[in-house]
Amino acid sequence: MSNKTIAKFCVFVILSALVSGCSLVSSGKSDATKETRFESVKTTGKIADSEITESSGIAASKCQPNVFWTHNDSGDEAFIFAMDKTGAKLGTWKVPNAENVDWEDIALHKDGSGKCFIYIAEIGDNQSKRDDHTIYRIAEPKASAQNANATKKQPLATEPADAIKFVYPDSRHNAETLLVHPKTGDIYIITKRVSGPAGVYRLKSDFGRDGAVKAEKIADISVPAIPNGFLTGGDISPDGKHVVICDYSAAYEFTLPENAKSFDDIWSQTPESIDVGTRKVGEAVTYSPDGNSIILTSEGKNTAILEVMRKN
């Protein structure tokens, strides 16, 4: 765990204690009076690659079965790592034309032609000093056990990354959550706040244009925890009907109403808390390719991979 991560978590605990009267309040467990839509959390394995020390984002491939992508937080170079659900290594890649200042999340998108792309969120800004941020996009490389010997010293290489630079329409923000809509390809960034609800911002997937684009603010959202906007990762379900987001200790799911006229109606819904057990510093969550479960990781070496199944 990096000094930066320790500092972030300490601030979270201290502020939470102050807000809640010296007790940490978080709805990591679902309300016992409400029937949850999820089973109990299970451990599927541990991250085998010791070079993955801060799994700050995770995404499930939509083109390769049982392949999950992750990356380290700031302090690393532009590397991505592949593994399966047990944590077994499936390769290490350097991303040309990309820089890891503060990578915070990762997402997968399968376009209309059936090609899969990895999106990487260069959106961290703990000190609120950055005027613009970057979303990188690369074609998903082929992961396999034959690539397990690749390391950061001798990595494979992805195709050069395309990029979108963006600015917020209101002020500087720190953010750790990247979502890509499975049908429209729209990009969503959710901010991380200790003093109120998180903001949801949208970008069109318009890679290759010159200059920075202005993100559009869509909504403010809160989760049943203190702080209520201290969000660290997320994903949109493959059918576009759910959004899962997490903080350090819990996960929460928003569900699109059946009569919704727009996907963005989802942000006005009340999220369900999901019991994800104990995580060291939880910053990463993704849906499985079929949307029937969520997968989570934590920062730290050889940390557990967790899965929570949706009830039938």
PDB file of C-alpha atoms in Angstrom:
ATOM      1  CA  MET A   1       0.000   0.000   0.000  1.00  0.00           C
ATOM      2  CA  SER A   2       1.499   3.386  -0.989  1.00  0.00           C
ATOM      3  CA  ASN A   3       1.918   6.343   1.338  1.00  0.00           C
ATOM      4  CA  LYS A   4      -0.610   8.152  -0.801  1.00  0.00           C
ATOM      5  CA  THR A   5      -3.192   5.420  -0.283  1.00  0.00           C
ATOM      6  CA  ILE A   6      -2.574   5.370   3.455  1.00  0.00           C
ATOM      7  CA  ALA A   7      -3.014   9.138   3.559  1.00  0.00           C
ATOM      8  CA  LYS A   8      -6.255   8.944   1.575  1.00  0.00           C
ATOM      9  CA  PHE A   9      -7.671   6.293   3.868  1.00  0.00           C
ATOM     10  CA  CYS A  10      -6.651   8.143   7.023  1.00  0.00           C
ATOM     11  CA  VAL A  11      -8.406  11.291   5.809  1.00  0.00           C
ATOM     12  CA  PHE A  12     -11.490   9.176   5.039  1.00  0.00           C
ATOM     13  CA  VAL A  13     -11.536   7.638   8.523  1.00  0.00           C
ATOM     14  CA  ILE A  14     -10.895  10.922  10.326  1.00  0.00           C
ATOM     15  CA  LEU A  15     -13.543  12.846   8.418  1.00  0.00           C
ATOM     16  CA  SER A  16     -16.009  10.001   8.772  1.00  0.00           C
ATOM     17  CA  ALA A  17     -15.470   9.919  12.521  1.00  0.00           C
ATOM     18  CA  LEU A  18     -15.922  13.665  12.819  1.00  0.00           C
ATOM     19  CA  VAL A  19     -19.122  13.626  10.797  1.00  0.00           C
ATOM     20  CA  SER A  20     -20.628  10.663  12.627  1.00  0.00           C
ATOM     21  CA  GLY A  21     -19.684  11.646  16.172  1.00  0.00           C
ATOM     22  CA  CYS A  22     -16.526   9.559  16.510  1.00  0.00           C
ATOM     23  CA  SER A  23     -17.891   6.416  14.904  1.00  0.00           C
ATOM     24  CA  LEU A  24     -17.357   5.321  11.330  1.00  0.00           C
ATOM     25  CA  VAL A  25     -20.681   4.988   9.522  1.00  0.00           C
ATOM     26  CA  SER A  26     -20.914   2.950   6.340  1.00  0.00           C
ATOM     27  CA  SER A  27     -23.683   0.796   4.932  1.00  0.00           C
ATOM     28  CA  GLY A  28     -21.430  -2.012   3.815  1.00  0.00           C
ATOM     29  CA  LYS A  29     -24.108  -4.526   4.734  1.00  0.00           C
ATOM     30  CA  SER A  30     -27.553  -4.480   3.217  1.00  0.00           C
ATOM     31  CA  ASP A  31     -30.476  -3.378   5.373  1.00  0.00           C
ATOM     32  CA  ALA A  32     -31.644  -6.470   7.245  1.00  0.00           C
ATOM     33  CA  THR A  33     -35.266  -5.366   6.860  1.00  0.00           C
ATOM     34  CA  LYS A  34     -34.984  -5.332   3.067  1.00  0.00           C
ATOM     35  CA  GLU A  35     -34.574  -8.390   0.883  1.00  0.00           C
ATOM     36  CA  THR A  36     -31.245  -8.092  -0.912  1.00  0.00           C
ATOM     37  CA  ARG A  37     -30.857  -9.068  -4.543  1.00  0.00           C
ATOM     38  CA  PHE A  38     -27.387 -10.498  -3.958  1.00  0.00           C
ATOM     39  CA  GLU A  39     -25.898 -13.645  -2.441  1.00  0.00           C
ATOM     40  CA  SER A  40     -23.135 -13.674   0.177  1.00  0.00           C
ATOM     41  CA  VAL A  41     -19.673 -12.623  -0.927  1.00  0.00           C
ATOM     42  CA  LYS A  42     -17.180 -15.340  -1.937  1.00  0.00           C
ATOM     43  CA  THR A  43     -13.434 -15.303  -2.542  1.00  0.00           C
ATOM     44  CA  THR A  44     -12.496 -16.635  -5.984  1.00  0.00           C
ATOM     45  CA  GLY A  45      -8.716 -16.322  -5.601  1.00  0.00           C
ATOM     46  CA  LYS A  46      -5.837 -13.956  -4.952  1.00  0.00           C
ATOM     47  CA  ILE A  47      -3.945 -11.682  -7.334  1.00  0.00           C
ATOM     48  CA  ALA A  48      -0.852 -13.735  -8.155  1.00  0.00           C
ATOM     49  CA  ASP A  49       1.161 -10.998  -9.864  1.00  0.00           C
ATOM     50  CA  SER A  50       3.274  -9.302  -7.170  1.00  0.00           C
ATOM     51  CA  GLU A  51       3.758  -6.309  -9.496  1.00  0.00           C
ATOM     52  CA  ILE A  52       0.079  -5.457  -8.988  1.00  0.00           C
ATOM     53  CA  THR A  53       0.394  -3.560  -5.716  1.00  0.00           C
ATOM     54  CA  GLU A  54      -2.516  -1.110  -5.988  1.00  0.00           C
ATOM     55  CA  SER A  55      -5.377  -2.564  -8.041  1.00  0.00           C
ATOM     56  CA  SER A  56      -7.162   0.738  -8.482  1.00  0.00           C
ATOM     57  CA  GLY A  57      -9.571  -0.427 -11.191  1.00  0.00           C
ATOM     58  CA  ILE A  58     -10.858  -3.678 -12.669  1.00  0.00           C
ATOM     59  CA  ALA A  59     -12.785  -4.495 -15.841  1.00  0.00           C
ATOM     60  CA  ALA A  60     -14.085  -7.747 -17.304  1.00  0.00           C
ATOM     61  CA  SER A  61     -13.346  -8.498 -20.939  1.00  0.00           C
ATOM     62  CA  LYS A  62     -16.336  -8.754 -23.252  1.00  0.00           C
ATOM     63  CA  CYS A  63     -14.297 -10.442 -25.987  1.00  0.00           C
ATOM     64  CA  GLN A  64     -12.256 -12.997 -24.022  1.00  0.00           C
ATOM     65  CA  PRO A  65     -13.778 -15.369 -21.449  1.00  0.00           C
ATOM     66  CA  ASN A  66     -12.468 -15.202 -17.889  1.00  0.00           C
ATOM     67  CA  VAL A  67     -10.118 -12.278 -18.547  1.00  0.00           C
ATOM     68  CA  PHE A  68      -9.964  -9.297 -16.214  1.00  0.00           C
ATOM     69  CA  TRP A  69      -7.876  -6.145 -16.620  1.00  0.00           C
ATOM     70  CA  THR A  70      -6.398  -4.020 -13.868  1.00  0.00           C
ATOM     71  CA  HIS A  71      -3.726  -1.373 -13.298  1.00  0.00           C
ATOM     72  CA  ASN A  72      -1.806   0.232 -10.469  1.00  0.00           C
ATOM     73  CA  ASP A  73      -2.569   3.626  -8.989  1.00  0.00           C
ATOM     74  CA  SER A  74      -0.207   6.606  -9.311  1.00  0.00           C
ATOM     75  CA  GLY A  75       3.477   5.887  -8.817  1.00  0.00           C
ATOM     76  CA  ASP A  76       3.582   3.283 -11.585  1.00  0.00           C
ATOM     77  CA  GLU A  77       4.210   3.693 -15.302  1.00  0.00           C
ATOM     78  CA  ALA A  78       1.664   3.085 -18.061  1.00  0.00           C
ATOM     79  CA  PHE A  79       1.127  -0.647 -17.502  1.00  0.00           C
ATOM     80  CA  ILE A  80      -1.996  -2.789 -17.622  1.00  0.00           C
ATOM     81  CA  PHE A  81      -2.248  -6.342 -16.311  1.00  0.00           C
ATOM     82  CA  ALA A  82      -4.465  -9.277 -17.274  1.00  0.00           C
ATOM     83  CA  MET A  83      -5.577 -12.064 -14.935  1.00  0.00           C
ATOM     84  CA  ASP A  84      -8.367 -14.577 -14.596  1.00  0.00           C
ATOM     85  CA  LYS A  85     -10.955 -14.769 -11.797  1.00  0.00           C
ATOM     86  CA  THR A  86      -8.634 -16.883  -9.654  1.00  0.00           C
ATOM     87  CA  GLY A  87      -5.942 -14.202  -9.940  1.00  0.00           C
ATOM     88  CA  ALA A  88      -3.645 -16.182 -12.267  1.00  0.00           C
ATOM     89  CA  LYS A  89      -1.366 -14.011 -14.433  1.00  0.00           C
ATOM     90  CA  LEU A  90      -2.286 -13.588 -18.100  1.00  0.00           C
ATOM     91  CA  GLY A  91       0.198 -10.902 -19.126  1.00  0.00           C
ATOM     92  CA  THR A  92       1.650  -7.419 -18.608  1.00  0.00           C
ATOM     93  CA  TRP A  93       1.494  -4.679 -21.245  1.00  0.00           C
ATOM     94  CA  LYS A  94       3.057  -1.232 -21.604  1.00  0.00           C
ATOM     95  CA  VAL A  95       0.699   1.320 -23.178  1.00  0.00           C
ATOM     96  CA  PRO A  96       2.483   3.540 -25.736  1.00  0.00           C
ATOM     97  CA  ASN A  97       1.367   7.161 -26.026  1.00  0.00           C
ATOM     98  CA  ALA A  98       0.060   7.156 -22.433  1.00  0.00           C
ATOM     99  CA  GLU A  99       1.268   8.443 -19.077  1.00  0.00           C
ATOM    100  CA  ASN A 100       0.256   7.286 -15.606  1.00  0.00           C
ATOM    101  CA  VAL A 101       0.104  10.416 -13.457  1.00  0.00           C
ATOM    102  CA  ASP A 102      -2.839   9.126 -11.421  1.00  0.00           C
ATOM    103  CA  TRP A 103      -4.707   6.296 -13.121  1.00  0.00           C
ATOM    104  CA  GLU A 104      -7.826   5.565 -11.100  1.00  0.00           C
ATOM    105  CA  ASP A 105     -10.155   3.259 -13.053  1.00  0.00           C
ATOM    106  CA  ILE A 106     -10.489   1.077 -16.134  1.00  0.00           C
ATOM    107  CA  ALA A 107     -13.456   0.042 -18.293  1.00  0.00           C
ATOM    108  CA  LEU A 108     -14.196  -2.226 -21.262  1.00  0.00           C
ATOM    109  CA  HIS A 109     -16.394  -1.418 -24.239  1.00  0.00           C
ATOM    110  CA  LYS A 110     -17.426  -3.665 -27.148  1.00  0.00           C
ATOM    111  CA  ASP A 111     -18.389  -1.601 -30.186  1.00  0.00           C
ATOM    112  CA  GLY A 112     -21.009  -2.342 -32.825  1.00  0.00           C
ATOM    113  CA  SER A 113     -18.516  -4.254 -34.973  1.00  0.00           C
ATOM    114  CA  GLY A 114     -17.661  -6.581 -32.086  1.00  0.00           C
ATOM    115  CA  LYS A 115     -14.228  -5.095 -31.344  1.00  0.00           C
ATOM    116  CA  CYS A 116     -13.280  -4.585 -27.690  1.00  0.00           C
ATOM    117  CA  PHE A 117     -11.506  -1.532 -26.314  1.00  0.00           C
ATOM    118  CA  ILE A 118      -9.967  -0.782 -22.935  1.00  0.00           C
ATOM    119  CA  TYR A 119     -10.560   2.683 -21.477  1.00  0.00           C
ATOM    120  CA  ILE A 120      -8.168   4.007 -18.815  1.00  0.00           C
ATOM    121  CA  ALA A 121      -9.059   6.957 -16.595  1.00  0.00           C
ATOM    122  CA  GLU A 122      -6.283   9.450 -15.904  1.00  0.00           C
ATOM    123  CA  ILE A 123      -8.577  11.390 -13.556  1.00  0.00           C
ATOM    124  CA  GLY A 124      -7.052  11.411 -10.069  1.00  0.00           C
ATOM    125  CA  ASP A 125      -6.424  14.827  -8.510  1.00  0.00           C
ATOM    126  CA  ASN A 126      -6.116  14.575  -4.737  1.00  0.00           C
ATOM    127  CA  GLN A 127      -4.751  18.105  -4.400  1.00  0.00           C
ATOM    128  CA  SER A 128      -7.191  19.696  -6.917  1.00  0.00           C
ATOM    129  CA  LYS A 129      -4.316  21.095  -8.966  1.00  0.00           C
ATOM    130  CA  ARG A 130      -5.072  19.743 -12.435  1.00  0.00           C
ATOM    131  CA  ASP A 131      -6.965  21.801 -15.006  1.00  0.00           C
ATOM    132  CA  ASP A 132      -7.597  18.917 -17.398  1.00  0.00           C
ATOM    133  CA  HIS A 133      -7.728  15.132 -17.356  1.00  0.00           C
ATOM    134  CA  THR A 134      -7.399  12.334 -19.910  1.00  0.00           C
ATOM    135  CA  ILE A 135      -9.265   9.199 -20.915  1.00  0.00           C
ATOM    136  CA  TYR A 136      -7.101   6.753 -22.884  1.00  0.00           C
ATOM    137  CA  ARG A 137      -8.469   4.079 -25.218  1.00  0.00           C
ATOM    138  CA  ILE A 138      -6.633   1.068 -26.628  1.00  0.00           C
ATOM    139  CA  ALA A 139      -7.658  -2.019 -28.577  1.00  0.00           C
ATOM    140  CA  GLU A 140      -7.856  -4.916 -26.121  1.00  0.00           C
ATOM    141  CA  PRO A 141      -4.808  -7.172 -26.553  1.00  0.00           C
ATOM    142  CA  LYS A 142      -4.961 -10.953 -26.462  1.00  0.00           C
ATOM    143  CA  ALA A 143      -4.444 -12.304 -22.951  1.00  0.00           C
ATOM    144  CA  SER A 144      -3.373 -15.868 -22.246  1.00  0.00           C
ATOM    145  CA  ALA A 145      -1.415 -18.047 -19.847  1.00  0.00           C
ATOM    146  CA  GLN A 146       1.395 -18.055 -22.436  1.00  0.00           C
ATOM    147  CA  ASN A 147       1.882 -14.347 -21.665  1.00  0.00           C
ATOM    148  CA  ALA A 148       2.293 -14.941 -17.924  1.00  0.00           C
ATOM    149  CA  ASN A 149       6.073 -14.472 -18.091  1.00  0.00           C
ATOM    150  CA  ALA A 150       5.732 -10.866 -19.254  1.00  0.00           C
ATOM    151  CA  THR A 151       6.725  -8.386 -16.546  1.00  0.00           C
ATOM    152  CA  LYS A 152       7.162  -4.640 -16.173  1.00  0.00           C
ATOM    153  CA  LYS A 153      10.842  -5.097 -17.056  1.00  0.00           C
ATOM    154  CA  GLN A 154       9.966  -7.137 -20.137  1.00  0.00           C
ATOM    155  CA  PRO A 155       6.373  -6.238 -21.010  1.00  0.00           C
ATOM    156  CA  LEU A 156       4.312  -6.811 -24.082  1.00  0.00           C
ATOM    157  CA  ALA A 157       3.064  -3.685 -25.873  1.00  0.00           C
ATOM    158  CA  THR A 158      -0.461  -2.609 -26.721  1.00  0.00           C
ATOM    159  CA  GLU A 159      -1.352  -0.516 -29.727  1.00  0.00           C
ATOM    160  CA  PRO A 160      -0.673   3.216 -29.174  1.00  0.00           C
ATOM    161  CA  ALA A 161      -3.403   4.818 -27.101  1.00  0.00           C
ATOM    162  CA  ASP A 162      -5.951   7.286 -28.414  1.00  0.00           C
ATOM    163  CA  ALA A 163      -6.922   9.987 -25.953  1.00  0.00           C
ATOM    164  CA  ILE A 164      -9.602  12.472 -24.991  1.00  0.00           C
ATOM    165  CA  LYS A 165      -8.629  15.425 -22.831  1.00  0.00           C
ATOM    166  CA  PHE A 166     -11.449  17.023 -20.868  1.00  0.00           C
ATOM    167  CA  VAL A 167     -12.182  19.746 -18.346  1.00  0.00           C
ATOM    168  CA  TYR A 168     -15.026  20.028 -15.876  1.00  0.00           C
ATOM    169  CA  PRO A 169     -17.629  22.762 -16.498  1.00  0.00           C
ATOM    170  CA  ASP A 170     -17.607  24.067 -12.923  1.00  0.00           C
ATOM    171  CA  SER A 171     -14.386  23.545 -10.915  1.00  0.00           C
ATOM    172  CA  ARG A 172     -11.506  21.131 -10.411  1.00  0.00           C
ATOM    173  CA  HIS A 173     -12.431  17.700  -9.086  1.00  0.00           C
ATOM    174  CA  ASN A 174     -10.807  14.524  -7.870  1.00  0.00           C
ATOM    175  CA  ALA A 175     -12.373  11.387  -9.391  1.00  0.00           C
ATOM    176  CA  GLU A 176     -11.779   7.628  -9.295  1.00  0.00           C
ATOM    177  CA  THR A 177     -14.782   6.198 -11.168  1.00  0.00           C
ATOM    178  CA  LEU A 178     -14.991   5.618 -14.934  1.00  0.00           C
ATOM    179  CA  LEU A 179     -18.044   4.141 -16.683  1.00  0.00           C
ATOM    180  CA  VAL A 180     -18.634   3.468 -20.388  1.00  0.00           C
ATOM    181  CA  HIS A 181     -22.187   2.836 -21.554  1.00  0.00           C
ATOM    182  CA  PRO A 182     -22.389  -0.529 -23.370  1.00  0.00           C
ATOM    183  CA  LYS A 183     -24.689   0.736 -26.134  1.00  0.00           C
ATOM    184  CA  THR A 184     -23.959   4.441 -26.680  1.00  0.00           C
ATOM    185  CA  GLY A 185     -20.275   4.401 -25.769  1.00  0.00           C
ATOM    186  CA  ASP A 186     -20.819   7.535 -23.676  1.00  0.00           C
ATOM    187  CA  ILE A 187     -18.197   8.028 -20.972  1.00  0.00           C
ATOM    188  CA  TYR A 188     -19.185   8.870 -17.390  1.00  0.00           C
ATOM    189  CA  ILE A 189     -16.870  10.168 -14.671  1.00  0.00           C
ATOM    190  CA  ILE A 190     -18.053  10.228 -11.048  1.00  0.00           C
ATOM    191  CA  THR A 191     -16.184  12.475  -8.641  1.00  0.00           C
ATOM    192  CA  LYS A 192     -14.893  11.569  -5.185  1.00  0.00           C
ATOM    193  CA  ARG A 193     -15.929  13.948  -2.397  1.00  0.00           C
ATOM    194  CA  VAL A 194     -15.731  13.978   1.393  1.00  0.00           C
ATOM    195  CA  SER A 195     -17.980  17.024   1.832  1.00  0.00           C
ATOM    196  CA  GLY A 196     -21.155  16.035  -0.014  1.00  0.00           C
ATOM    197  CA  PRO A 197     -22.673  14.086  -2.908  1.00  0.00           C
ATOM    198  CA  ALA A 198     -20.545  12.984  -5.852  1.00  0.00           C
ATOM    199  CA  GLY A 199     -20.986  14.610  -9.252  1.00  0.00           C
ATOM    200  CA  VAL A 200     -21.728  12.625 -12.412  1.00  0.00           C
ATOM    201  CA  TYR A 201     -20.221  14.012 -15.642  1.00  0.00           C
ATOM    202  CA  ARG A 202     -20.638  12.771 -19.208  1.00  0.00           C
ATOM    203  CA  LEU A 203     -18.401  12.842 -22.285  1.00  0.00           C
ATOM    204  CA  LYS A 204     -19.021  11.650 -25.807  1.00  0.00           C
ATOM    205  CA  SER A 205     -16.581   8.986 -26.965  1.00  0.00           C
ATOM    206  CA  ASP A 206     -14.934  11.398 -29.399  1.00  0.00           C
ATOM    207  CA  PHE A 207     -11.310  10.311 -29.535  1.00  0.00           C
ATOM    208  CA  GLY A 208      -8.676  12.038 -31.648  1.00  0.00           C
ATOM    209  CA  ARG A 209     -10.024  15.584 -31.546  1.00  0.00           C
ATOM    210  CA  ASP A 210      -7.705  18.480 -30.754  1.00  0.00           C
ATOM    211  CA  GLY A 211      -7.888  20.319 -27.465  1.00  0.00           C
ATOM    212  CA  ALA A 212      -9.822  19.582 -24.316  1.00  0.00           C
ATOM    213  CA  VAL A 213     -13.591  19.058 -24.377  1.00  0.00           C
ATOM    214  CA  LYS A 214     -15.912  20.229 -21.635  1.00  0.00           C
ATOM    215  CA  ALA A 215     -17.663  17.470 -19.718  1.00  0.00           C
ATOM    216  CA  GLU A 216     -21.399  17.839 -19.108  1.00  0.00           C
ATOM    217  CA  LYS A 217     -22.676  17.567 -15.555  1.00  0.00           C
ATOM    218  CA  ILE A 218     -25.600  15.138 -15.394  1.00  0.00           C
ATOM    219  CA  ALA A 219     -26.400  14.676 -11.700  1.00  0.00           C
ATOM    220  CA  ASP A 220     -25.304  14.547  -8.085  1.00  0.00           C
ATOM    221  CA  ILE A 221     -25.519  11.164  -6.361  1.00  0.00           C
ATOM    222  CA  SER A 222     -25.275   9.929  -2.786  1.00  0.00           C
ATOM    223  CA  VAL A 223     -24.758   6.498  -1.273  1.00  0.00           C
ATOM    224  CA  PRO A 224     -25.904   5.367   2.203  1.00  0.00           C
ATOM    225  CA  ALA A 225     -22.536   5.971   3.889  1.00  0.00           C
ATOM    226  CA  ILE A 226     -20.559   8.747   5.533  1.00  0.00           C
ATOM    227  CA  PRO A 227     -19.015  10.418   3.562  1.00  0.00           C
ATOM    228  CA  ASN A 228     -21.813   9.938   1.017  1.00  0.00           C
ATOM    229  CA  GLY A 229     -19.817  10.868  -2.097  1.00  0.00           C
ATOM    230  CA  PHE A 230     -16.448   9.257  -1.375  1.00  0.00           C
ATOM    231  CA  LEU A 231     -16.561   6.919  -4.396  1.00  0.00           C
ATOM    232  CA  THR A 232     -13.639   4.889  -5.698  1.00  0.00           C
ATOM    233  CA  GLY A 233     -14.783   2.765  -8.666  1.00  0.00           C
ATOM    234  CA  GLY A 234     -17.711   1.567 -10.751  1.00  0.00           C
ATOM    235  CA  ASP A 235     -19.156  -0.111 -13.825  1.00  0.00           C
ATOM    236  CA  ILE A 236     -22.310  -0.236 -15.957  1.00  0.00           C
ATOM    237  CA  SER A 237     -23.922  -3.657 -16.407  1.00  0.00           C
ATOM    238  CA  PRO A 238     -23.726  -5.214 -19.893  1.00  0.00           C
ATOM    239  CA  ASP A 239     -27.479  -4.665 -20.458  1.00  0.00           C
ATOM    240  CA  GLY A 240     -27.272  -1.012 -19.379  1.00  0.00           C
ATOM    241  CA  LYS A 241     -29.876  -1.473 -16.626  1.00  0.00           C
ATOM    242  CA  HIS A 242     -27.632  -1.232 -13.560  1.00  0.00           C
ATOM    243  CA  VAL A 243     -24.691   0.758 -12.240  1.00  0.00           C
ATOM    244  CA  VAL A 244     -22.451  -0.523  -9.460  1.00  0.00           C
ATOM    245  CA  ILE A 245     -20.168   1.843  -7.570  1.00  0.00           C
ATOM    246  CA  CYS A 246     -17.991   1.337  -4.519  1.00  0.00           C
ATOM    247  CA  ASP A 247     -16.187   3.139  -1.762  1.00  0.00           C
ATOM    248  CA  TYR A 248     -13.361   1.708   0.330  1.00  0.00           C
ATOM    249  CA  SER A 249     -15.590  -0.717   2.234  1.00  0.00           C
ATOM    250  CA  ALA A 250     -18.878  -1.315   0.407  1.00  0.00           C
ATOM    251  CA  ALA A 251     -20.625  -1.442  -2.962  1.00  0.00           C
ATOM    252  CA  TYR A 252     -23.931   0.041  -4.117  1.00  0.00           C
ATOM    253  CA  GLU A 253     -26.163  -0.661  -7.115  1.00  0.00           C
ATOM    254  CA  PHE A 254     -28.417   1.770  -8.955  1.00  0.00           C
ATOM    255  CA  THR A 255     -31.192   0.225 -11.069  1.00  0.00           C
ATOM    256  CA  LEU A 256     -32.869   1.833 -14.068  1.00  0.00           C
ATOM    257  CA  PRO A 257     -36.678   1.949 -13.721  1.00  0.00           C
ATOM    258  CA  GLU A 258     -38.628  -0.104 -16.252  1.00  0.00           C
ATOM    259  CA  ASN A 259     -40.452   2.986 -17.527  1.00  0.00           C
ATOM    260  CA  ALA A 260     -37.282   5.095 -17.824  1.00  0.00           C
ATOM    261  CA  LYS A 261     -37.031   7.282 -20.917  1.00  0.00           C
ATOM    262  CA  SER A 262     -33.271   7.748 -20.648  1.00  0.00           C
ATOM    263  CA  PHE A 263     -30.327   5.943 -19.083  1.00  0.00           C
ATOM    264  CA  ASP A 264     -29.623   9.085 -17.088  1.00  0.00           C
ATOM    265  CA  ASP A 265     -32.834   8.491 -15.125  1.00  0.00           C
ATOM    266  CA  ILE A 266     -30.755   5.966 -13.189  1.00  0.00           C
ATOM    267  CA  TRP A 267     -28.957   8.692 -11.241  1.00  0.00           C
ATOM    268  CA  SER A 268     -32.140   9.789  -9.461  1.00  0.00           C
ATOM    269  CA  GLN A 269     -32.753   6.304  -8.012  1.00  0.00           C
ATOM    270  CA  THR A 270     -31.939   5.136  -4.477  1.00  0.00           C
ATOM    271  CA  PRO A 271     -29.050   2.638  -4.549  1.00  0.00           C
ATOM    272  CA  GLU A 272     -29.072  -0.747  -2.841  1.00  0.00           C
ATOM    273  CA  SER A 273     -26.160  -1.502  -0.502  1.00  0.00           C
ATOM    274  CA  ILE A 274     -24.251  -4.696  -1.270  1.00  0.00           C
ATOM    275  CA  ASP A 275     -22.335  -6.563   1.417  1.00  0.00           C
ATOM    276  CA  VAL A 276     -18.881  -7.197  -0.062  1.00  0.00           C
ATOM    277  CA  GLY A 277     -17.187  -8.475   3.069  1.00  0.00           C
ATOM    278  CA  THR A 278     -13.854  -7.076   4.205  1.00  0.00           C
ATOM    279  CA  ARG A 279     -11.483  -5.319   1.820  1.00  0.00           C
ATOM    280  CA  LYS A 280      -8.184  -3.644   2.727  1.00  0.00           C
ATOM    281  CA  VAL A 281      -8.655  -0.512   0.619  1.00  0.00           C
ATOM    282  CA  GLY A 282     -11.370  -1.192  -1.936  1.00  0.00           C
ATOM    283  CA  GLU A 283     -11.074   0.875  -5.108  1.00  0.00           C
ATOM    284  CA  ALA A 284     -12.183  -1.481  -7.871  1.00  0.00           C
ATOM    285  CA  VAL A 285     -15.431  -3.132  -8.951  1.00  0.00           C
ATOM    286  CA  THR A 286     -16.798  -4.521 -12.225  1.00  0.00           C
ATOM    287  CA  TYR A 287     -19.704  -6.595 -13.495  1.00  0.00           C
ATOM    288  CA  SER A 288     -19.083 -10.065 -14.843  1.00  0.00           C
ATOM    289  CA  PRO A 289     -19.590 -10.301 -18.640  1.00  0.00           C
ATOM    290  CA  ASP A 290     -23.120 -11.704 -18.151  1.00  0.00           C
ATOM    291  CA  GLY A 291     -24.012  -9.121 -15.489  1.00  0.00           C
ATOM    292  CA  ASN A 292     -24.939 -11.833 -12.977  1.00  0.00           C
ATOM    293  CA  SER A 293     -22.260 -10.926 -10.439  1.00  0.00           C
ATOM    294  CA  ILE A 294     -19.866  -8.193  -9.392  1.00  0.00           C
ATOM    295  CA  ILE A 295     -16.109  -8.702  -8.997  1.00  0.00           C
ATOM    296  CA  LEU A 296     -14.005  -6.623  -6.598  1.00  0.00           C
ATOM    297  CA  THR A 297     -10.336  -6.191  -5.736  1.00  0.00           C
ATOM    298  CA  SER A 298      -8.389  -4.224  -3.138  1.00  0.00           C
ATOM    299  CA  GLU A 299      -5.112  -2.350  -3.060  1.00  0.00           C
ATOM    300  CA  GLY A 300      -2.073  -4.208  -1.704  1.00  0.00           C
ATOM    301  CA  LYS A 301       0.023  -7.174  -2.864  1.00  0.00           C
ATOM    302  CA  ASN A 302      -1.672 -10.523  -3.519  1.00  0.00           C
ATOM    303  CA  THR A 303      -5.043  -9.311  -2.308  1.00  0.00           C
ATOM    304  CA  ALA A 304      -8.239 -11.343  -2.580  1.00  0.00           C
ATOM    305  CA  ILE A 305     -10.569 -11.298  -5.580  1.00  0.00           C
ATOM    306  CA  LEU A 306     -14.156 -11.195  -4.371  1.00  0.00           C
ATOM    307  CA  GLU A 307     -17.393 -12.099  -6.159  1.00  0.00           C
ATOM    308  CA  VAL A 308     -20.985 -11.378  -5.192  1.00  0.00           C
ATOM    309  CA  MET A 309     -23.614 -13.257  -7.237  1.00  0.00           C
ATOM    310  CA  ARG A 310     -26.998 -11.831  -8.108  1.00  0.00           C
ATOM    311  CA  LYS A 311     -29.918 -13.947  -6.872  1.00  0.00           C
ATOM    312  CA  ASN A 312     -31.992 -15.637  -9.582  1.00  0.00           C
TER     313      ASN A 312
END
